[in-house]
């Protein structure tokens, strides 16, 4: 339970960091070449395993925000033998305080989607009880 | 695929996070929209829905 609370706290801390940093000027950091192809409206992410598109107007977050989030996730996920191998953070064109985050995590032992849902259920329940989470608006599995 | 939408309050911060997660092999893929307030969150949530629609295996 403690590890799961740590992970939830990491997310909450990230949100707080964003609160502090989002007013700072955004500067692009070096692009992770070759994985994105630009057209006029969409960026295409392709890592040989998955493909998805995201709005071309979303810009990469500042290196400060990126590195702080990476450190938080590395620190907390390592406690449960999970490791970040990909992290992308983009800022919204509508509101620099809003972020799109994509991450790819390596797990040591294979897990099922049912296990992941059960894990989130427990984590959210513990976080609600601890007061870090105020409301679960939705938690569901969709096939 | 798991959908999770939670509201968080910490100090003066009232944030909202919408996340989708899926497991493929030994990897967890996760997409999240972090909004610093509910109004901001609502304006950008549509982008995550579009990403979900475009998501596919290679």
mmCIF file of C-alpha atoms in Angstrom:
data_model
loop_
_atom_site.group_PDB
_atom_site.id
_atom_site.type_symbol
_atom_site.label_atom_id
_atom_site.label_comp_id
_atom_site.label_asym_id
_atom_site.label_seq_id
_atom_site.Cartn_x
_atom_site.Cartn_y
_atom_site.Cartn_z
ATOM 1 C CA UNK A 1 0.000 0.000 0.000
ATOM 2 C CA UNK A 2 2.794 2.422 0.864
ATOM 3 C CA UNK A 3 4.367 2.081 -2.588
ATOM 4 C CA UNK A 4 1.077 2.715 -4.294
ATOM 5 C CA UNK A 5 0.513 5.807 -2.188
ATOM 6 C CA UNK A 6 4.028 6.947 -3.163
ATOM 7 C CA UNK A 7 3.097 6.627 -6.834
ATOM 8 C CA UNK A 8 -0.089 8.559 -6.315
ATOM 9 C CA UNK A 9 1.833 11.189 -4.399
ATOM 10 C CA UNK A 10 4.300 11.410 -7.282
ATOM 11 C CA UNK A 11 1.468 12.218 -9.636
ATOM 12 C CA UNK A 12 0.071 14.766 -7.193
ATOM 13 C CA UNK A 13 3.520 16.295 -6.725
ATOM 14 C CA UNK A 14 3.881 16.527 -10.484
ATOM 15 C CA UNK A 15 0.605 18.428 -10.627
ATOM 16 C CA UNK A 16 1.905 20.786 -7.950
ATOM 17 C CA UNK A 17 5.160 21.271 -9.834
ATOM 18 C CA UNK A 18 3.149 22.145 -12.896
ATOM 19 C CA UNK A 19 1.224 24.675 -10.836
ATOM 20 C CA UNK A 20 4.468 26.413 -9.937
ATOM 21 C CA UNK A 21 6.192 26.117 -13.283
ATOM 22 C CA UNK A 22 3.435 26.541 -15.794
ATOM 23 C CA UNK A 23 3.713 30.335 -15.795
ATOM 24 C CA UNK A 24 7.381 30.166 -16.783
ATOM 25 C CA UNK A 25 8.303 30.614 -20.444
ATOM 26 C CA UNK A 26 8.172 27.343 -22.293
ATOM 27 C CA UNK A 27 11.329 26.379 -24.154
ATOM 28 C CA UNK A 28 11.533 23.434 -26.454
ATOM 29 C CA UNK A 29 14.091 20.769 -25.716
ATOM 30 C CA UNK A 30 15.706 18.557 -28.293
ATOM 31 C CA UNK A 31 13.214 16.528 -30.246
ATOM 32 C CA UNK A 32 13.311 12.758 -29.995
ATOM 33 C CA UNK A 33 14.008 12.445 -33.696
ATOM 34 C CA UNK A 34 12.744 9.833 -36.102
ATOM 35 C CA UNK A 35 9.695 8.887 -34.108
ATOM 36 C CA UNK A 36 7.538 11.741 -35.234
ATOM 37 C CA UNK A 37 6.426 12.697 -38.686
ATOM 38 C CA UNK A 38 4.720 16.005 -39.093
ATOM 39 C CA UNK A 39 1.814 16.872 -41.254
ATOM 40 C CA UNK A 40 -0.163 20.066 -40.972
ATOM 41 C CA UNK A 41 -2.559 19.019 -38.205
ATOM 42 C CA UNK A 42 -1.227 15.904 -36.515
ATOM 43 C CA UNK A 43 2.033 14.509 -35.194
ATOM 44 C CA UNK A 44 2.428 10.771 -35.591
ATOM 45 C CA UNK A 45 4.113 8.810 -32.796
ATOM 46 C CA UNK A 46 5.501 5.451 -33.946
ATOM 47 C CA UNK A 47 7.810 3.390 -31.728
ATOM 48 C CA UNK A 48 7.572 0.112 -33.671
ATOM 49 C CA UNK A 49 5.074 -1.208 -31.111
ATOM 50 C CA UNK A 50 2.323 1.392 -31.057
ATOM 51 C CA UNK A 51 1.130 4.215 -33.255
ATOM 52 C CA UNK A 52 -0.946 7.182 -32.245
ATOM 53 C CA UNK A 53 -1.449 10.744 -33.355
ATOM 54 C CA UNK A 54 -1.650 13.917 -31.330
ATOM 55 C CA UNK A 55 -2.380 17.522 -32.280
ATOM 56 C CA UNK A 56 0.507 19.291 -33.966
ATOM 57 C CA UNK A 57 -0.305 22.359 -31.873
ATOM 58 C CA UNK A 58 0.796 20.594 -28.684
ATOM 59 C CA UNK A 59 4.384 21.575 -27.926
ATOM 60 C CA UNK A 60 6.987 19.710 -25.899
ATOM 61 C CA UNK A 61 7.129 20.852 -22.305
ATOM 62 C CA UNK A 62 10.150 22.634 -20.915
ATOM 63 C CA UNK A 63 13.154 20.542 -19.973
ATOM 64 C CA UNK A 64 12.626 21.564 -16.312
ATOM 65 C CA UNK A 65 9.152 20.085 -16.179
ATOM 66 C CA UNK A 66 10.204 17.050 -18.172
ATOM 67 C CA UNK A 67 13.184 16.200 -15.989
ATOM 68 C CA UNK A 68 11.269 16.699 -12.739
ATOM 69 C CA UNK A 69 8.515 14.381 -13.850
ATOM 70 C CA UNK A 70 11.038 11.803 -15.056
ATOM 71 C CA UNK A 71 12.852 11.856 -11.727
ATOM 72 C CA UNK A 72 9.626 11.500 -9.744
ATOM 73 C CA UNK A 73 8.432 8.578 -11.804
ATOM 74 C CA UNK A 74 11.860 6.874 -11.787
ATOM 75 C CA UNK A 75 12.081 7.208 -8.026
ATOM 76 C CA UNK A 76 8.619 5.894 -7.230
ATOM 77 C CA UNK A 77 8.169 3.220 -9.873
ATOM 78 C CA UNK A 78 11.528 1.640 -9.081
ATOM 79 C CA UNK A 79 10.108 0.696 -5.679
ATOM 80 C CA UNK A 80 7.757 -1.727 -7.389
ATOM 81 C CA UNK A 81 10.263 -2.861 -10.032
ATOM 82 C CA UNK A 82 8.819 -0.802 -12.842
ATOM 83 C CA UNK A 83 10.915 1.503 -14.962
ATOM 84 C CA UNK A 84 10.127 4.369 -17.294
ATOM 85 C CA UNK A 85 11.590 3.723 -20.727
ATOM 86 C CA UNK A 86 9.710 6.443 -22.609
ATOM 87 C CA UNK A 87 8.253 9.735 -21.462
ATOM 88 C CA UNK A 88 6.772 12.523 -23.525
ATOM 89 C CA UNK A 89 5.276 15.690 -22.005
ATOM 90 C CA UNK A 90 3.387 18.239 -24.111
ATOM 91 C CA UNK A 91 1.712 21.512 -23.188
ATOM 92 C CA UNK A 92 -1.725 22.491 -24.379
ATOM 93 C CA UNK A 93 -2.059 25.325 -26.902
ATOM 94 C CA UNK A 94 -5.192 26.430 -25.021
ATOM 95 C CA UNK A 95 -3.712 26.574 -21.535
ATOM 96 C CA UNK A 96 -0.035 26.218 -20.675
ATOM 97 C CA UNK A 97 -1.103 24.756 -17.351
ATOM 98 C CA UNK A 98 -2.605 21.731 -19.060
ATOM 99 C CA UNK A 99 -0.413 18.834 -20.079
ATOM 100 C CA UNK A 100 -0.560 15.707 -22.171
ATOM 101 C CA UNK A 101 1.746 13.021 -20.828
ATOM 102 C CA UNK A 102 2.631 9.750 -22.531
ATOM 103 C CA UNK A 103 4.739 7.162 -20.774
ATOM 104 C CA UNK A 104 5.851 3.632 -21.470
ATOM 105 C CA UNK A 105 6.844 1.555 -18.449
ATOM 106 C CA UNK A 106 8.795 -1.678 -18.335
ATOM 107 C CA UNK A 107 7.321 -4.232 -15.912
ATOM 108 C CA UNK A 108 9.438 -7.026 -14.465
ATOM 109 C CA UNK A 109 6.680 -9.617 -14.385
ATOM 110 C CA UNK A 110 3.904 -9.849 -16.912
ATOM 111 C CA UNK A 111 0.665 -8.399 -15.626
ATOM 112 C CA UNK A 112 -2.860 -8.507 -16.952
ATOM 113 C CA UNK A 113 -5.169 -5.592 -17.594
ATOM 114 C CA UNK A 114 -7.389 -6.990 -14.828
ATOM 115 C CA UNK A 115 -4.461 -6.804 -12.406
ATOM 116 C CA UNK A 116 -3.780 -3.219 -13.475
ATOM 117 C CA UNK A 117 -7.426 -2.271 -12.906
ATOM 118 C CA UNK A 118 -7.421 -3.951 -9.497
ATOM 119 C CA UNK A 119 -4.195 -2.124 -8.624
ATOM 120 C CA UNK A 120 -5.692 1.244 -9.585
ATOM 121 C CA UNK A 121 -8.835 0.496 -7.614
ATOM 122 C CA UNK A 122 -6.809 -0.176 -4.493
ATOM 123 C CA UNK A 123 -4.531 2.814 -5.055
ATOM 124 C CA UNK A 124 -7.468 5.167 -5.544
ATOM 125 C CA UNK A 125 -9.249 3.777 -2.506
ATOM 126 C CA UNK A 126 -6.149 4.287 -0.357
ATOM 127 C CA UNK A 127 -5.609 7.783 -1.758
ATOM 128 C CA UNK A 128 -9.235 8.717 -1.066
ATOM 129 C CA UNK A 129 -8.898 7.465 2.479
ATOM 130 C CA UNK A 130 -5.691 9.455 2.905
ATOM 131 C CA UNK A 131 -7.249 12.624 1.494
ATOM 132 C CA UNK A 132 -4.931 13.017 -1.505
ATOM 133 C CA UNK A 133 -7.696 12.211 -3.949
ATOM 134 C CA UNK A 134 -11.017 14.003 -3.655
ATOM 135 C CA UNK A 135 -13.157 12.175 -6.196
ATOM 136 C CA UNK A 136 -13.075 9.249 -8.582
ATOM 137 C CA UNK A 137 -15.078 10.404 -11.573
ATOM 138 C CA UNK A 138 -14.451 7.256 -13.580
ATOM 139 C CA UNK A 139 -12.476 4.042 -13.295
ATOM 140 C CA UNK A 140 -13.374 1.310 -15.740
ATOM 141 C CA UNK A 141 -12.003 -1.195 -18.200
ATOM 142 C CA UNK A 142 -13.065 -0.875 -21.795
ATOM 143 C CA UNK A 143 -12.343 -3.786 -24.144
ATOM 144 C CA UNK B 1 -7.706 -0.507 -21.855
ATOM 145 C CA UNK B 2 -8.404 1.237 -18.549
ATOM 146 C CA UNK B 3 -9.972 4.678 -18.261
ATOM 147 C CA UNK B 4 -9.372 6.646 -15.086
ATOM 148 C CA UNK B 5 -10.647 10.143 -14.287
ATOM 149 C CA UNK B 6 -9.767 11.515 -10.857
ATOM 150 C CA UNK B 7 -9.973 14.840 -9.060
ATOM 151 C CA UNK B 8 -7.141 15.899 -6.793
ATOM 152 C CA UNK B 9 -6.925 18.651 -4.215
ATOM 153 C CA UNK B 10 -3.640 19.600 -2.643
ATOM 154 C CA UNK B 11 -3.330 22.958 -0.967
ATOM 155 C CA UNK B 12 -4.801 25.541 -3.321
ATOM 156 C CA UNK B 13 -4.538 23.175 -6.262
ATOM 157 C CA UNK B 14 -7.739 21.606 -7.581
ATOM 158 C CA UNK B 15 -6.610 19.454 -10.455
ATOM 159 C CA UNK B 16 -8.142 16.776 -12.576
ATOM 160 C CA UNK B 17 -6.450 13.954 -14.437
ATOM 161 C CA UNK B 18 -7.831 11.740 -17.160
ATOM 162 C CA UNK B 19 -5.765 8.686 -18.048
ATOM 163 C CA UNK B 20 -5.918 5.657 -20.278
ATOM 164 C CA UNK B 21 -3.625 2.708 -19.668
ATOM 165 C CA UNK B 22 -3.045 -0.510 -21.487
ATOM 166 C CA UNK B 23 -0.673 -3.448 -21.106
ATOM 167 C CA UNK B 24 1.126 -4.825 -24.148
ATOM 168 C CA UNK B 25 3.569 -7.619 -23.382
ATOM 169 C CA UNK B 26 5.863 -6.411 -20.610
ATOM 170 C CA UNK B 27 5.055 -2.747 -21.118
ATOM 171 C CA UNK B 28 2.413 -0.430 -19.711
ATOM 172 C CA UNK B 29 1.400 2.389 -22.066
ATOM 173 C CA UNK B 30 -0.232 5.354 -20.405
ATOM 174 C CA UNK B 31 -1.673 8.620 -21.719
ATOM 175 C CA UNK B 32 -2.818 11.357 -19.358
ATOM 176 C CA UNK B 33 -4.274 14.824 -19.543
ATOM 177 C CA UNK B 34 -3.402 16.935 -16.485
ATOM 178 C CA UNK B 35 -5.607 19.964 -15.953
ATOM 179 C CA UNK B 36 -4.785 22.535 -13.335
ATOM 180 C CA UNK B 37 -8.451 23.321 -12.879
ATOM 181 C CA UNK B 38 -11.677 21.726 -13.949
ATOM 182 C CA UNK B 39 -12.451 24.262 -16.682
ATOM 183 C CA UNK B 40 -9.030 23.837 -18.259
ATOM 184 C CA UNK B 41 -9.345 20.114 -18.019
ATOM 185 C CA UNK B 42 -12.668 20.119 -19.842
ATOM 186 C CA UNK B 43 -11.246 22.159 -22.726
ATOM 187 C CA UNK B 44 -8.427 19.677 -23.392
ATOM 188 C CA UNK B 45 -10.021 16.338 -22.546
ATOM 189 C CA UNK B 46 -11.219 15.988 -26.148
ATOM 190 C CA UNK B 47 -7.600 15.631 -27.289
ATOM 191 C CA UNK B 48 -7.139 12.458 -25.268
ATOM 192 C CA UNK B 49 -10.313 11.021 -26.751
ATOM 193 C CA UNK B 50 -8.864 11.663 -30.207
ATOM 194 C CA UNK B 51 -5.595 9.986 -29.254
ATOM 195 C CA UNK B 52 -7.521 6.949 -28.050
ATOM 196 C CA UNK B 53 -9.282 6.786 -31.391
ATOM 197 C CA UNK B 54 -5.977 6.886 -33.260
ATOM 198 C CA UNK B 55 -4.169 4.372 -31.020
ATOM 199 C CA UNK B 56 -3.200 1.099 -32.703
ATOM 200 C CA UNK B 57 -0.600 -1.649 -32.538
ATOM 201 C CA UNK B 58 2.191 -1.567 -35.092
#
